[in-house]
Each structure stands twice: as structure tokens, then as C-alpha cells.
PDB file of C-alpha atoms and ligand atoms in Angstrom:
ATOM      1  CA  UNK A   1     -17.067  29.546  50.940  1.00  0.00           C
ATOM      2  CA  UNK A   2     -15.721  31.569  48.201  1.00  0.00           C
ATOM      3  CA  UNK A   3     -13.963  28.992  46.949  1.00  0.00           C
ATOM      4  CA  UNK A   4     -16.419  26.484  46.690  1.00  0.00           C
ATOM      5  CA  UNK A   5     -19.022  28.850  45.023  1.00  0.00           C
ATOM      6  CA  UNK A   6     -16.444  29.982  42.305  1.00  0.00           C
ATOM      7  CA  UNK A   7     -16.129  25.643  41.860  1.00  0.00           C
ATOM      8  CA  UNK A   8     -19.796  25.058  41.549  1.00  0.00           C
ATOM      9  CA  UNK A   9     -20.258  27.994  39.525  1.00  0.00           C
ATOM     10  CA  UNK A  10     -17.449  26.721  37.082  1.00  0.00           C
ATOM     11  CA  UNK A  11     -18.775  23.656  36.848  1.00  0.00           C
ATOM     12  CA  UNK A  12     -22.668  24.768  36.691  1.00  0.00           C
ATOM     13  CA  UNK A  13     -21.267  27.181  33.873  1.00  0.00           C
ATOM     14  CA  UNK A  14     -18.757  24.872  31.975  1.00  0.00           C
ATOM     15  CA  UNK A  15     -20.835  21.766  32.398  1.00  0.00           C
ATOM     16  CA  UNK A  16     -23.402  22.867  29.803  1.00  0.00           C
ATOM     17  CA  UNK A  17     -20.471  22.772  26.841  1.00  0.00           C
ATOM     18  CA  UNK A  18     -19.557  19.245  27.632  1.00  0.00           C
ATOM     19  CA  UNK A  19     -23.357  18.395  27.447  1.00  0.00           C
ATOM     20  CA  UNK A  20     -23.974  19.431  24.337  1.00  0.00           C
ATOM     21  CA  UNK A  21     -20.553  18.327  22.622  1.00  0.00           C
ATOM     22  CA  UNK A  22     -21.586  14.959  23.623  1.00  0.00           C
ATOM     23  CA  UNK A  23     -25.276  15.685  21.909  1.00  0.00           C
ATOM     24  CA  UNK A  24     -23.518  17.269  18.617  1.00  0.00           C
ATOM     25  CA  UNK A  25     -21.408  14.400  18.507  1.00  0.00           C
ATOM     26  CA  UNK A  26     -23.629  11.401  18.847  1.00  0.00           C
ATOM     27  CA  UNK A  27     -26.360  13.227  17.011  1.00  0.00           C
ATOM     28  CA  UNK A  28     -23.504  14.076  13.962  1.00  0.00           C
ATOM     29  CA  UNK A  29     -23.063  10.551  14.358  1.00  0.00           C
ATOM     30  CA  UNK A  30     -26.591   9.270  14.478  1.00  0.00           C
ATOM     31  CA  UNK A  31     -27.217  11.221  10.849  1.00  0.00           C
ATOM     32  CA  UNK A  32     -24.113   9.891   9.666  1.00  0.00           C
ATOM     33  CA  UNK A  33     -25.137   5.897   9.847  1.00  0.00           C
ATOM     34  CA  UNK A  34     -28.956   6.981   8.653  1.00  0.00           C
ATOM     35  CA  UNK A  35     -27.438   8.403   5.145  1.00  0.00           C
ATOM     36  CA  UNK A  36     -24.701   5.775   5.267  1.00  0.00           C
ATOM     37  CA  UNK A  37     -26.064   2.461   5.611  1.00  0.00           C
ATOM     38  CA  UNK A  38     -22.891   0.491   5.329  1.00  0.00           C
ATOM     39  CA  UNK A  39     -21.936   2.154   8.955  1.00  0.00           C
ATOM     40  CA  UNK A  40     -24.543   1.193  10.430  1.00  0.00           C
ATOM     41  CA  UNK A  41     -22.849  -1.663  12.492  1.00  0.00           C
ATOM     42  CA  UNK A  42     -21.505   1.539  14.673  1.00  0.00           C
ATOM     43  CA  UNK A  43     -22.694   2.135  17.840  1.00  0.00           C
ATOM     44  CA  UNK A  44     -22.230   6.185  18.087  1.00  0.00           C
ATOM     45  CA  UNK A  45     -22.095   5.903  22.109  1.00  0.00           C
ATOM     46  CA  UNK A  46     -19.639   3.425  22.492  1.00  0.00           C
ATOM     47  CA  UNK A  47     -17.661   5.515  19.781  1.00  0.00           C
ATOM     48  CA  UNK A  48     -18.319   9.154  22.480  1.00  0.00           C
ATOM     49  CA  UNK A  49     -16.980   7.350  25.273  1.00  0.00           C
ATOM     50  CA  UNK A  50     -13.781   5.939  23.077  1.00  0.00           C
ATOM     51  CA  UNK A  51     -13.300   9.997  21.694  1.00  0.00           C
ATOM     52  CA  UNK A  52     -14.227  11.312  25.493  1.00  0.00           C
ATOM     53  CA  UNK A  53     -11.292   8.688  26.877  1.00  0.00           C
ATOM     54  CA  UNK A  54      -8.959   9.934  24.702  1.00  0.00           C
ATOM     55  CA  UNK A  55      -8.504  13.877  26.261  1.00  0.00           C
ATOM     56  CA  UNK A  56     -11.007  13.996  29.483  1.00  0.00           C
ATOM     57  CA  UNK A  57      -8.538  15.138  32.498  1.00  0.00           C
ATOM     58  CA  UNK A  58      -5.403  15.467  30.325  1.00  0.00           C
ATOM     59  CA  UNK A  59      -3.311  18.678  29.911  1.00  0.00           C
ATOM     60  CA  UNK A  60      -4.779  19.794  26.425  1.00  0.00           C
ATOM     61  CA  UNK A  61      -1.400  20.563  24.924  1.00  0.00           C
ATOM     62  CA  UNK A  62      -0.403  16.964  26.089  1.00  0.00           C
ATOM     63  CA  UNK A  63      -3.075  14.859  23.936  1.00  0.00           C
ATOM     64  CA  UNK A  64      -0.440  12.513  21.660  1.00  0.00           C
ATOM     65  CA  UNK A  65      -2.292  11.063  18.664  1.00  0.00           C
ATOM     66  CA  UNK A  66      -2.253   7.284  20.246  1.00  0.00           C
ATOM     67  CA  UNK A  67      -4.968   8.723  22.745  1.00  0.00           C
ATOM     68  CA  UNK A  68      -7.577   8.433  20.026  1.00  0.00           C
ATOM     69  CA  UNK A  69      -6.251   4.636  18.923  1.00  0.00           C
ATOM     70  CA  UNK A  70      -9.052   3.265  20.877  1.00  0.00           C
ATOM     71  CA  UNK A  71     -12.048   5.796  18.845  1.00  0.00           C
ATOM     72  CA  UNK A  72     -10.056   4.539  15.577  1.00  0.00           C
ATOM     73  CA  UNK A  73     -10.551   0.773  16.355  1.00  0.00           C
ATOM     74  CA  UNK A  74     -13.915   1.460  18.001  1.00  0.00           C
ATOM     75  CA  UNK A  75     -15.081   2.683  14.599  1.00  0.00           C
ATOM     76  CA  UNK A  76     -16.003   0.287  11.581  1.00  0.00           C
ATOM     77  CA  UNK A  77     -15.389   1.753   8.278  1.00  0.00           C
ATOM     78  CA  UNK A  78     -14.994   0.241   5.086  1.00  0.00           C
ATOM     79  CA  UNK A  79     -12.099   1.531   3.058  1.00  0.00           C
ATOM     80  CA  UNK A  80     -13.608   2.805  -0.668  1.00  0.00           C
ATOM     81  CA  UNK A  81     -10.372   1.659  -3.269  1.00  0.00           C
ATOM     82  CA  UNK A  82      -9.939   3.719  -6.272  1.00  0.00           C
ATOM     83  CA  UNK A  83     -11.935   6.484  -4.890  1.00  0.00           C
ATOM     84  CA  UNK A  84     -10.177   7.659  -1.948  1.00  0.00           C
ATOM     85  CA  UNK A  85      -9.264  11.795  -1.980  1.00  0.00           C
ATOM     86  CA  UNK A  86      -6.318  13.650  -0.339  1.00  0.00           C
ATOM     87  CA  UNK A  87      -5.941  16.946  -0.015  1.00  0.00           C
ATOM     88  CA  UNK A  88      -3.552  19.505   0.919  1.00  0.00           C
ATOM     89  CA  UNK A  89      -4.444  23.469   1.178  1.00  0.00           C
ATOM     90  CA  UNK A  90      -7.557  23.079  -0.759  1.00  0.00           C
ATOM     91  CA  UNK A  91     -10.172  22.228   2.198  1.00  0.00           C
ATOM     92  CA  UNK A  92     -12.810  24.719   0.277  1.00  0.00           C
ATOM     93  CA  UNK A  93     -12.291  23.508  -3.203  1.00  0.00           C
ATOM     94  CA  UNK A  94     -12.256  19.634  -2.323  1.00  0.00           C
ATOM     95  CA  UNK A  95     -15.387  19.833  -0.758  1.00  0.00           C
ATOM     96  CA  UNK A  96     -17.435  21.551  -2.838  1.00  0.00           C
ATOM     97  CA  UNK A  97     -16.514  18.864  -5.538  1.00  0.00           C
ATOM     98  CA  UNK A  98     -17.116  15.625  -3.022  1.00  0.00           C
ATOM     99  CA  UNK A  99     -20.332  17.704  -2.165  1.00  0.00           C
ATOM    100  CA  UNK A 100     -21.439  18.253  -5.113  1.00  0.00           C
ATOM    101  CA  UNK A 101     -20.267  14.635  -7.224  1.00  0.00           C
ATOM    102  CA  UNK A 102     -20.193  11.230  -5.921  1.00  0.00           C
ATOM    103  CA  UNK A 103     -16.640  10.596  -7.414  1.00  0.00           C
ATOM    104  CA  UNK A 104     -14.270  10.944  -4.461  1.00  0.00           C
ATOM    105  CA  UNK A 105     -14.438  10.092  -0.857  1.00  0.00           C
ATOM    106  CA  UNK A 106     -12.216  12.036   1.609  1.00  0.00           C
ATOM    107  CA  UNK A 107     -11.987  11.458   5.074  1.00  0.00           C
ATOM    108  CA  UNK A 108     -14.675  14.180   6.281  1.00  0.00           C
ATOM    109  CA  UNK A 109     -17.018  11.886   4.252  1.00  0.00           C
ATOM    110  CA  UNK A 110     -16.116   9.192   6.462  1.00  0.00           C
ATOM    111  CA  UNK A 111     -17.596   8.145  10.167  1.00  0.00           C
ATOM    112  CA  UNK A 112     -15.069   9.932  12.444  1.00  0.00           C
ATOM    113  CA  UNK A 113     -14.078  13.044   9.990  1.00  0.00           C
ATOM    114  CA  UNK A 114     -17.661  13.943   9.594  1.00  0.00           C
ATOM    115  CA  UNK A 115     -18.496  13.999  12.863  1.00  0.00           C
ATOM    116  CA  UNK A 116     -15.641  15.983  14.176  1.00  0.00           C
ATOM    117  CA  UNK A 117     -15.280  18.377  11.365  1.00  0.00           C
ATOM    118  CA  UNK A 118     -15.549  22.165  12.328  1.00  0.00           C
ATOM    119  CA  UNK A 119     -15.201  20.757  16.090  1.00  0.00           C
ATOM    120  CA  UNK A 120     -13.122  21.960  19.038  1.00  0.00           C
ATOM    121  CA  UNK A 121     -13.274  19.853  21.924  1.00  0.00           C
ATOM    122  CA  UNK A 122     -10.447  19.854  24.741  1.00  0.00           C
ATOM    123  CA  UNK A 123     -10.009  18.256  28.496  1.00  0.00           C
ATOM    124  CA  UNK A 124      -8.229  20.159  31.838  1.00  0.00           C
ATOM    125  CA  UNK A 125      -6.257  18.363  33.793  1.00  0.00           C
ATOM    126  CA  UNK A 126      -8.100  16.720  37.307  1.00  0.00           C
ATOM    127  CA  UNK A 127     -10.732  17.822  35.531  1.00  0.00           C
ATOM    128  CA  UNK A 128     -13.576  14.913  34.308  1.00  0.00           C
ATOM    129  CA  UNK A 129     -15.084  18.015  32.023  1.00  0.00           C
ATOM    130  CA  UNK A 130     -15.427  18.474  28.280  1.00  0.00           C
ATOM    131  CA  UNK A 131     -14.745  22.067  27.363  1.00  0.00           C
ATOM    132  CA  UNK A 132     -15.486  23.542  23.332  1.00  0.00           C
ATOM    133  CA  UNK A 133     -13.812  26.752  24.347  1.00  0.00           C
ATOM    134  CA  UNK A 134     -10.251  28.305  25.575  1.00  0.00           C
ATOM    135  CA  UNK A 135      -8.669  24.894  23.665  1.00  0.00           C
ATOM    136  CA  UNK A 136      -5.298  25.369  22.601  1.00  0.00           C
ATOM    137  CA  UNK A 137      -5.348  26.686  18.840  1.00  0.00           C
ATOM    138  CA  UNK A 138      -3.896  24.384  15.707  1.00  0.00           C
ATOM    139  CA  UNK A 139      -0.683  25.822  16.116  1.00  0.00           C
ATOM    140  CA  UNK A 140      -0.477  26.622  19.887  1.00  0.00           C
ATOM    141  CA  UNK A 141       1.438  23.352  20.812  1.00  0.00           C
ATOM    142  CA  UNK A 142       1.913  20.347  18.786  1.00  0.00           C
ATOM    143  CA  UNK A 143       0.530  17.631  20.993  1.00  0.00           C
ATOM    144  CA  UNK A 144      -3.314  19.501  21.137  1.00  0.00           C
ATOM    145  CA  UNK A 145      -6.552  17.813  21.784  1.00  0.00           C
ATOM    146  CA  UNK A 146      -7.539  18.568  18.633  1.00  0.00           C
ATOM    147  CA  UNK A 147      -4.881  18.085  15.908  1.00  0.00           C
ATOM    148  CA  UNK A 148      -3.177  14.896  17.590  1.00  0.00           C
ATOM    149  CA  UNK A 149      -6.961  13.521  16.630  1.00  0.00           C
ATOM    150  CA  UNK A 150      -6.761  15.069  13.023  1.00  0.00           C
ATOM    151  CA  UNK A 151      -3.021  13.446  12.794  1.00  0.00           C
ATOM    152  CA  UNK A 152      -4.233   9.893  13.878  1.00  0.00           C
ATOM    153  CA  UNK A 153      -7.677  10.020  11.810  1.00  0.00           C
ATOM    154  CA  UNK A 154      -5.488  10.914   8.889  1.00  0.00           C
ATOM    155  CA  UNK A 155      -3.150   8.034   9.398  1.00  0.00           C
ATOM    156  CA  UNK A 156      -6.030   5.249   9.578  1.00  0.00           C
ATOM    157  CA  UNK A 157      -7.439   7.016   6.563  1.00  0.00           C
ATOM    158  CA  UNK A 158      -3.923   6.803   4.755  1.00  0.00           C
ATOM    159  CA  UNK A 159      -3.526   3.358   6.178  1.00  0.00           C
ATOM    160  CA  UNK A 160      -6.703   2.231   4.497  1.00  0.00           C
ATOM    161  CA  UNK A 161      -5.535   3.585   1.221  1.00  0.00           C
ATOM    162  CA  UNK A 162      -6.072   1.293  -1.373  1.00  0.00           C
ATOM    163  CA  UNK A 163      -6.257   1.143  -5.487  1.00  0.00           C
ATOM    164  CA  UNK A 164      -5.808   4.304  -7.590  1.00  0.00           C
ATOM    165  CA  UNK A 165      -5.326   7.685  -5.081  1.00  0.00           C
ATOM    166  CA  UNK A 166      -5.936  10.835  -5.829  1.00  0.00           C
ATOM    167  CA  UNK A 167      -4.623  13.885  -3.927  1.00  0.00           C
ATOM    168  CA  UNK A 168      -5.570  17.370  -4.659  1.00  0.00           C
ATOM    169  CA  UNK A 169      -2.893  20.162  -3.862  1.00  0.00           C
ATOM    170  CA  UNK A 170      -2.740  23.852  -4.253  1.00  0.00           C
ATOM    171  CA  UNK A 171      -0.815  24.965  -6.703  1.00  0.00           C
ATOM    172  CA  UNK A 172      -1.523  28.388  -6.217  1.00  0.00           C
ATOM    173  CA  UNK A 173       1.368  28.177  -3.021  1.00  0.00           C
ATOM    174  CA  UNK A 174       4.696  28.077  -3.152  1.00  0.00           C
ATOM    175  CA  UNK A 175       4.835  24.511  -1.907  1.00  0.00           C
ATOM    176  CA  UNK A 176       2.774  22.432  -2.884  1.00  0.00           C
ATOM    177  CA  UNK A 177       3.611  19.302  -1.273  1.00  0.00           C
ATOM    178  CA  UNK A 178       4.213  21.292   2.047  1.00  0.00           C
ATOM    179  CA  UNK A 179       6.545  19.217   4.420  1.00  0.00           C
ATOM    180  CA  UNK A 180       4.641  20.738   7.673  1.00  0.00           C
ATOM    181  CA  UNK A 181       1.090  19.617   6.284  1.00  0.00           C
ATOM    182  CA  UNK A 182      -0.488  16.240   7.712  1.00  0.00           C
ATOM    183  CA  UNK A 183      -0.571  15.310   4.371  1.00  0.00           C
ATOM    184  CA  UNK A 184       3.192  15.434   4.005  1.00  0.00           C
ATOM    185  CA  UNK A 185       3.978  14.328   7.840  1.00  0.00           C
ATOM    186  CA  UNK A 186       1.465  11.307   8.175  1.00  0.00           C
ATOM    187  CA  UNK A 187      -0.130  10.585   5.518  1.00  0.00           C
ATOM    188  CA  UNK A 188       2.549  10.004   2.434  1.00  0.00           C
ATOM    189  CA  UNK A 189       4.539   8.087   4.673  1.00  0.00           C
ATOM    190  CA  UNK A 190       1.898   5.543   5.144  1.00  0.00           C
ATOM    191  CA  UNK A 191       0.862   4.429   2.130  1.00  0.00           C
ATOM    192  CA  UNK A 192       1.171   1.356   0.974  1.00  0.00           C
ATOM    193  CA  UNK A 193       2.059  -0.240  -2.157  1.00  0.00           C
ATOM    194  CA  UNK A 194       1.014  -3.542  -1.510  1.00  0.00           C
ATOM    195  CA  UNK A 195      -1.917  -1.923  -1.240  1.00  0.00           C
ATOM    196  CA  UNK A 196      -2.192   0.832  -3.875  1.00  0.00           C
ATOM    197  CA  UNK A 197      -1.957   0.777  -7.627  1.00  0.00           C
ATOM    198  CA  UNK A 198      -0.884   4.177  -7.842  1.00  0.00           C
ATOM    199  CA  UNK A 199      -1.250   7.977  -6.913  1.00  0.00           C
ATOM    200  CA  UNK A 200      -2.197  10.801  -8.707  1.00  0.00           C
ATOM    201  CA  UNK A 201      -1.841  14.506  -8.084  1.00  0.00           C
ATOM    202  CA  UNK A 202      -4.150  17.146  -9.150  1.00  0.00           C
ATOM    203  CA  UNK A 203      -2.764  20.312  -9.162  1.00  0.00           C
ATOM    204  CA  UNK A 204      -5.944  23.314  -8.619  1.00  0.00           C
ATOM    205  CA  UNK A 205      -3.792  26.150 -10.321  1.00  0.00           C
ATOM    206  CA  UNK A 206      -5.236  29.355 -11.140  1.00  0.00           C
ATOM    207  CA  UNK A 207      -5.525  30.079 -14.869  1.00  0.00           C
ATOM    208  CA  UNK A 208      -2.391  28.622 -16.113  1.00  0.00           C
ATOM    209  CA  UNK A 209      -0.224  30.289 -13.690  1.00  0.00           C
ATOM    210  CA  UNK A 210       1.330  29.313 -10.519  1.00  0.00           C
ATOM    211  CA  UNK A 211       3.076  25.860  -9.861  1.00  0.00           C
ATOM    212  CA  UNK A 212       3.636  23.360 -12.422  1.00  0.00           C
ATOM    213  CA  UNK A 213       3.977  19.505 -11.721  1.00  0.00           C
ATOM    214  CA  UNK A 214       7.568  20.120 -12.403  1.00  0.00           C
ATOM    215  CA  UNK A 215       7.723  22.053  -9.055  1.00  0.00           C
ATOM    216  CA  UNK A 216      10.734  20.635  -6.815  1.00  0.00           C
ATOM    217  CA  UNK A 217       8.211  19.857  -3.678  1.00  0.00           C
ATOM    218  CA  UNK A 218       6.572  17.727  -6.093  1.00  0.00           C
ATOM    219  CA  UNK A 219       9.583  16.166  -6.748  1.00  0.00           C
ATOM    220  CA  UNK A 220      10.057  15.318  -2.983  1.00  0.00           C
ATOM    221  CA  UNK A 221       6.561  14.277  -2.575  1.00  0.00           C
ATOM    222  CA  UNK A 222       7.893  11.540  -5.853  1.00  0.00           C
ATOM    223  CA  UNK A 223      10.744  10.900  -4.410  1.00  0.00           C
ATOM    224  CA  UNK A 224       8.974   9.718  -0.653  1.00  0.00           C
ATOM    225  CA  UNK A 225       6.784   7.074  -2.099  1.00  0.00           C
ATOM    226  CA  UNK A 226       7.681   3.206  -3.275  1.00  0.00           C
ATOM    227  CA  UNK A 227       9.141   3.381  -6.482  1.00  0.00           C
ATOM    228  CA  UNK A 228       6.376   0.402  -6.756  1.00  0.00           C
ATOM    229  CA  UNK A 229       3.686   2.559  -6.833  1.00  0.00           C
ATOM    230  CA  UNK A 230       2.140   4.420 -10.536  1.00  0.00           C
ATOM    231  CA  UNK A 231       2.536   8.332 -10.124  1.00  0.00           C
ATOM    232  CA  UNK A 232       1.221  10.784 -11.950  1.00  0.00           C
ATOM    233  CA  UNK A 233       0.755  14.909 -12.138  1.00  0.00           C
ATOM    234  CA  UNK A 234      -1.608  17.097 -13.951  1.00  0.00           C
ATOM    235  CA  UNK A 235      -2.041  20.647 -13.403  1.00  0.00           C
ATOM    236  CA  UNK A 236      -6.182  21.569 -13.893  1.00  0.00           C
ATOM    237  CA  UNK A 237      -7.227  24.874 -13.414  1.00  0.00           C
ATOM    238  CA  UNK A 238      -9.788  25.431 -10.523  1.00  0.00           C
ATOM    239  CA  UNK A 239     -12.164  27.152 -13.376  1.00  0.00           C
ATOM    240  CA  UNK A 240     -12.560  23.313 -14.586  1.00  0.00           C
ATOM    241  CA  UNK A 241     -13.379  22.231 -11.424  1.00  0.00           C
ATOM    242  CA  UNK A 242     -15.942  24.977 -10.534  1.00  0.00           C
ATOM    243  CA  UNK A 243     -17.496  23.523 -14.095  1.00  0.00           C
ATOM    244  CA  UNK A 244     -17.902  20.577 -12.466  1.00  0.00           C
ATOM    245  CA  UNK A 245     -18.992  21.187  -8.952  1.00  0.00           C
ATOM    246  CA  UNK A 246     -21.621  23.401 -11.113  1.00  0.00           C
ATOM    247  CA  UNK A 247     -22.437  20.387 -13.448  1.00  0.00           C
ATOM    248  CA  UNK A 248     -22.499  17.707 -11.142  1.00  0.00           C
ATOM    249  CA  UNK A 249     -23.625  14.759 -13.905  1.00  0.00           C
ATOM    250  CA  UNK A 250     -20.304  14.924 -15.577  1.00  0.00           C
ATOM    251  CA  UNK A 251     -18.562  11.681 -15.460  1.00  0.00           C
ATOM    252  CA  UNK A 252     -16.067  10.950 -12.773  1.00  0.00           C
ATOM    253  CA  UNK A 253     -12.837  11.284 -14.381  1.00  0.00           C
ATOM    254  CA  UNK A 254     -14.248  13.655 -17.161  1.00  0.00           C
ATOM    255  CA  UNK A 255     -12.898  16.214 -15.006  1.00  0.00           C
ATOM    256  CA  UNK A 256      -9.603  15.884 -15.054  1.00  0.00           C
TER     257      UNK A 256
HETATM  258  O1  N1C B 301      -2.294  19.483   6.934  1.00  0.00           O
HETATM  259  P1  N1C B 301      -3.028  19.123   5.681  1.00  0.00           P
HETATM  260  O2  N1C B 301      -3.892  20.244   5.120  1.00  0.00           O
HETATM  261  O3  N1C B 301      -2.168  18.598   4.556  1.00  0.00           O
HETATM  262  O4  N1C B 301      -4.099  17.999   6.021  1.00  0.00           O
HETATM  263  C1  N1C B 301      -4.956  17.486   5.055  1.00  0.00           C
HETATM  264  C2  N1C B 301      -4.975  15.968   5.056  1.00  0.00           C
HETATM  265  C3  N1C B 301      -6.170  15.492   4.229  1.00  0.00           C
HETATM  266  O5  N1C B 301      -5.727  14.604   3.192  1.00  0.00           O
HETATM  267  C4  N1C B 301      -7.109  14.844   5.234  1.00  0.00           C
HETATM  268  O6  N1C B 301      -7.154  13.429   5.045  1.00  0.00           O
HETATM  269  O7  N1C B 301      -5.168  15.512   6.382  1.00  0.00           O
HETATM  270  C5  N1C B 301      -6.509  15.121   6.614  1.00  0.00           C
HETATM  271  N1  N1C B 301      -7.198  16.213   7.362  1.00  0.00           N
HETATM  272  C6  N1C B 301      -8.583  16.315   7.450  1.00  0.00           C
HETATM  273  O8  N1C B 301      -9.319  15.455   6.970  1.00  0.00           O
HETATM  274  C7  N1C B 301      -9.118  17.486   8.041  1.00  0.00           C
HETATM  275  N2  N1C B 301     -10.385  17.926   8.176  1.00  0.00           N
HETATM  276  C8  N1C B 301     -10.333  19.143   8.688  1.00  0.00           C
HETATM  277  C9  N1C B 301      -6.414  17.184   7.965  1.00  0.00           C
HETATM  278  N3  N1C B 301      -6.899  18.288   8.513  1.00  0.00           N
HETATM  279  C10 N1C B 301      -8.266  18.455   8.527  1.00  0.00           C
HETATM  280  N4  N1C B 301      -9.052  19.462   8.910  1.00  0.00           N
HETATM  281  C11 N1C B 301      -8.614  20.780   9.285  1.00  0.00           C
HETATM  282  O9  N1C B 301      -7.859  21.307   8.155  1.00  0.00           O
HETATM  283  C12 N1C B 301      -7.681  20.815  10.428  1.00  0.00           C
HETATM  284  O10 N1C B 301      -8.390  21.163  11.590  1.00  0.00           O
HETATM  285  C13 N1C B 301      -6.648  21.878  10.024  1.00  0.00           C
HETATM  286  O11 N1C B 301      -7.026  23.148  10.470  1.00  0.00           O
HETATM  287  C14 N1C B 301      -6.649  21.939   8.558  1.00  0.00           C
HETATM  288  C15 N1C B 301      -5.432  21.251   7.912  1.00  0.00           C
HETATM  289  O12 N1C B 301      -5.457  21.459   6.551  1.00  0.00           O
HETATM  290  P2  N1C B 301      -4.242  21.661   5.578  1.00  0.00           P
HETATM  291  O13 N1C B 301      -3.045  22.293   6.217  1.00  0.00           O
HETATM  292  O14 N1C B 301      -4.795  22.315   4.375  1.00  0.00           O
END
């Protein structure tokens, strides 16, 4: 008897979380197609049960980022050439400029990232729950619920690359182009020249001090993509970018 109380309590208390993820999700999702009419071919609860597939009754430090192939083909999302925006170590920074300007797209501005941003979500194993808490952290084990879904979003979003890319790294860091991020694991190593004219880095430094685009990760991150592709480097100091997050009518590209 003990036994099967402590069960149906578990489940009376745990089955509450996996409720509302499900209602935060296809209500993120809901809001996303009403301000984004060009998603609006999406149908947000075919796209839950794709993302619930993906980690429902699996070992949450055993997710591999092909268990979310079926969300990523389950969504429709146009790629946006010559306005797509990377980023590496400068979540804050990046955006309060998409925010605030309608220069850049990243891919929290797209379908899947938007809804799953600032989301934890993980499965149990024998378990047909949805849990938001006691999920293995970021770091915790490299196959999570969690990041293998950040890894493959990334790699459609890189996939889709297309035209002039920007990426926006930290050079406030010793490394720049760090070869642990997702940028540098995934996403470099996808794109495409056929595809892309060219990429250029924007260096956030602090008032003319830090890392230069002469920095030797930045000569990796030059060294990993086609020789086909355009690539360029400037260093802008985050006080010009706050001047533009704060005057939002200056002209894309005026920034930089
Ligand atoms: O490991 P990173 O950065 O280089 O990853 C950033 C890179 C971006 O270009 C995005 O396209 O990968 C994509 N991406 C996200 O869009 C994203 N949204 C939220 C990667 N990670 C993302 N997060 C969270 O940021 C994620 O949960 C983890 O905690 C950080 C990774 O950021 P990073 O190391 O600065």
C-alpha cells in the first residue's frame, strides 16, 4: 500500500509540471505564429507531440540531438538570407539589439528557439511524464534533454544559413571563437558556401581593450570555413551598440 500511495502521489504531484509545459509551449507557440504571419502554416500541437517524442521515457542524460530531427522537420520556417545572426558569449547583448532593431534574426527569433528559450524540460526513464525540474544541468552530461535540442536547433539554423552572416562574439574573453561553444562545435562546421556569400564577425569589445580580430581563435574560426566564402572582422565597442539598442531608427548596418 505504501508503495502504491508514494506512486500516485508522484504522479498526482509531478503530473501538474508536464501539464503546464505542454500549455507554455503550445501557448509560446500560439503567440509566436499570431506576430509572425509567415509561420502560420505550423500547427503548434503536432509540433508538442514531435518535441514530447523526442525525450518522454528516455534516460535524460541519454537524449542525442537526432531525437528532436522529427520537431525540426515538423516545423516550417523560412530561412531570412543576409540577415541571419550568430552569436557566441553575448546572449544579453545580442538580444537587446534583435529586440530592440529589426536588422538581425537569430534563432530565438525563430519558431522553435522562441518557444523553448529559458525552458527546461526533461523525461525519466519507464516514465510517460514531462518533468521542468531535477533535469540534468547544461554541463551535467553531454547527451541532456535539453542541450542535445539546443545542438540540433542550432544545426538546422546553421544549415539554413544563407547570403551575408553575421556572428557576434565576445571579445571581452580570452577566446573568442571558443572551440567548446555550439557555435564552434555545430554551427561553423555547417555552413555552406554554396549557400553563403560570406561571414562577418563582430567583435563586442569593451572600450578598445580586450581581443582584437587578430586574436589566434579568430584565426581558427578563418581557418575552419571554405576558403569560398567572404570573411571579415571588426572589433565595435559594446558602447556603440548600447547607442543603438537605445536609438533603435538607426539604419541597419549604420552600426557597425
Ligand atoms: O554555445 P554557444 O554560446 O556558442 O551557442 C550559441 C549559438 C548561437 O549562434 C545560437 O544559434 O548556438 C545557438 N544557441 C541558441 O540559440 C541558444 N538559445 C539559448 C545556443 N544556445 C542557446 N541558448 C542557451 O545559451 C543555452 O541553453 C546555453 O545555456 C547557452 C549557450 O550559449 P553560449 O555558450 O554563449
Amino acid at each position: 500500500l505504501a508503495i502504491s500511495l508514494g506512486v500516485a502521489l508522484s504522479h498526482r504531484l509531478s503530473s501538474p509540471s508536464s501539464e503546464s509545459l505542454k500549455k507554455t509551449i503550445i501557448d509560446k507557440c500560439e503567440a509566436f505564429i499570431q506576430n509572425n504571419k509567415s509561420s502560420s502554416a505550423n500547427d503548434c500541437q503536432k509540433i508538442w507531440s514531435a518535441f514530447e517524442q523526442a525525450f518522454v521515457g528516455k534516460d535524460p542524460c541519454n537524449v542525442p540531438m537526432e531525437a528532436y530531427d522529427l520537431l525540426i522537420h515538423t516545423v516550417i520556417q523560412d530561412p531570412v538570407c543576409n540577415r541571419m545572426l550568430f552569436w557566441s558569449k553575448t546572449k544579453k547583448i545580442v538580444h537587446d539589439f534583435t529586440e530592440k532593431t529589426d536588422c538581425f534574426l537569430t534563432l530565438e527569433d525563430t519558431l522553435v528557439g522562441f518557444v523553448m528559450n529559458g525552458l527546461t524540460w526533461c523525461g525519466k526513464e519507464e516514465s510517460n511524464e514531462t518533468f521542468t525540474t531535477g533535469c540534468p544541468g547544461w554541463t551535467d552530461c553531454v547527451n541532456n534533454t535539453v542541450r542535445s535540442f539546443w545542438n540540433r536547433a542550432s544545426a538546422a539554423f546553421a544549415d539554413a544559413a544563407c547570403g551575408d552572416v553575421t556572428a557576434m562574439l565576445n571579445g571581452s574573453i580570452a577566446t573568442p571563437f571558443s572551440p567548446t561553444s555550439i557555435f564552434a562545435t555545430i554551427e561553423v562546421k555547417r555552413f555552406k558556401a554554396a549557400k553563403m556569400k560570406s561571414l562577418s564577425v563582430v567583435l563586442v569589445t569593451k572600450e578598445n581593450e580586450g581581443t582584437t580580430c587578430d586574436d589566434p581563435s579568430l584565426k581558427d574560426l578563418q581557418k575552419e570555413i571554405d576558403p569560398k566564402l567572404k570573411y571579415n572582422c571588426k572589433a565595435v565597442p559594446e558602447s556603440k551598440i548600447q547607442d543603438c539598442i537605445s536609438q533603435p531608427d538607426t539604419a541597419c548596418g549604420a552600426c557597425w
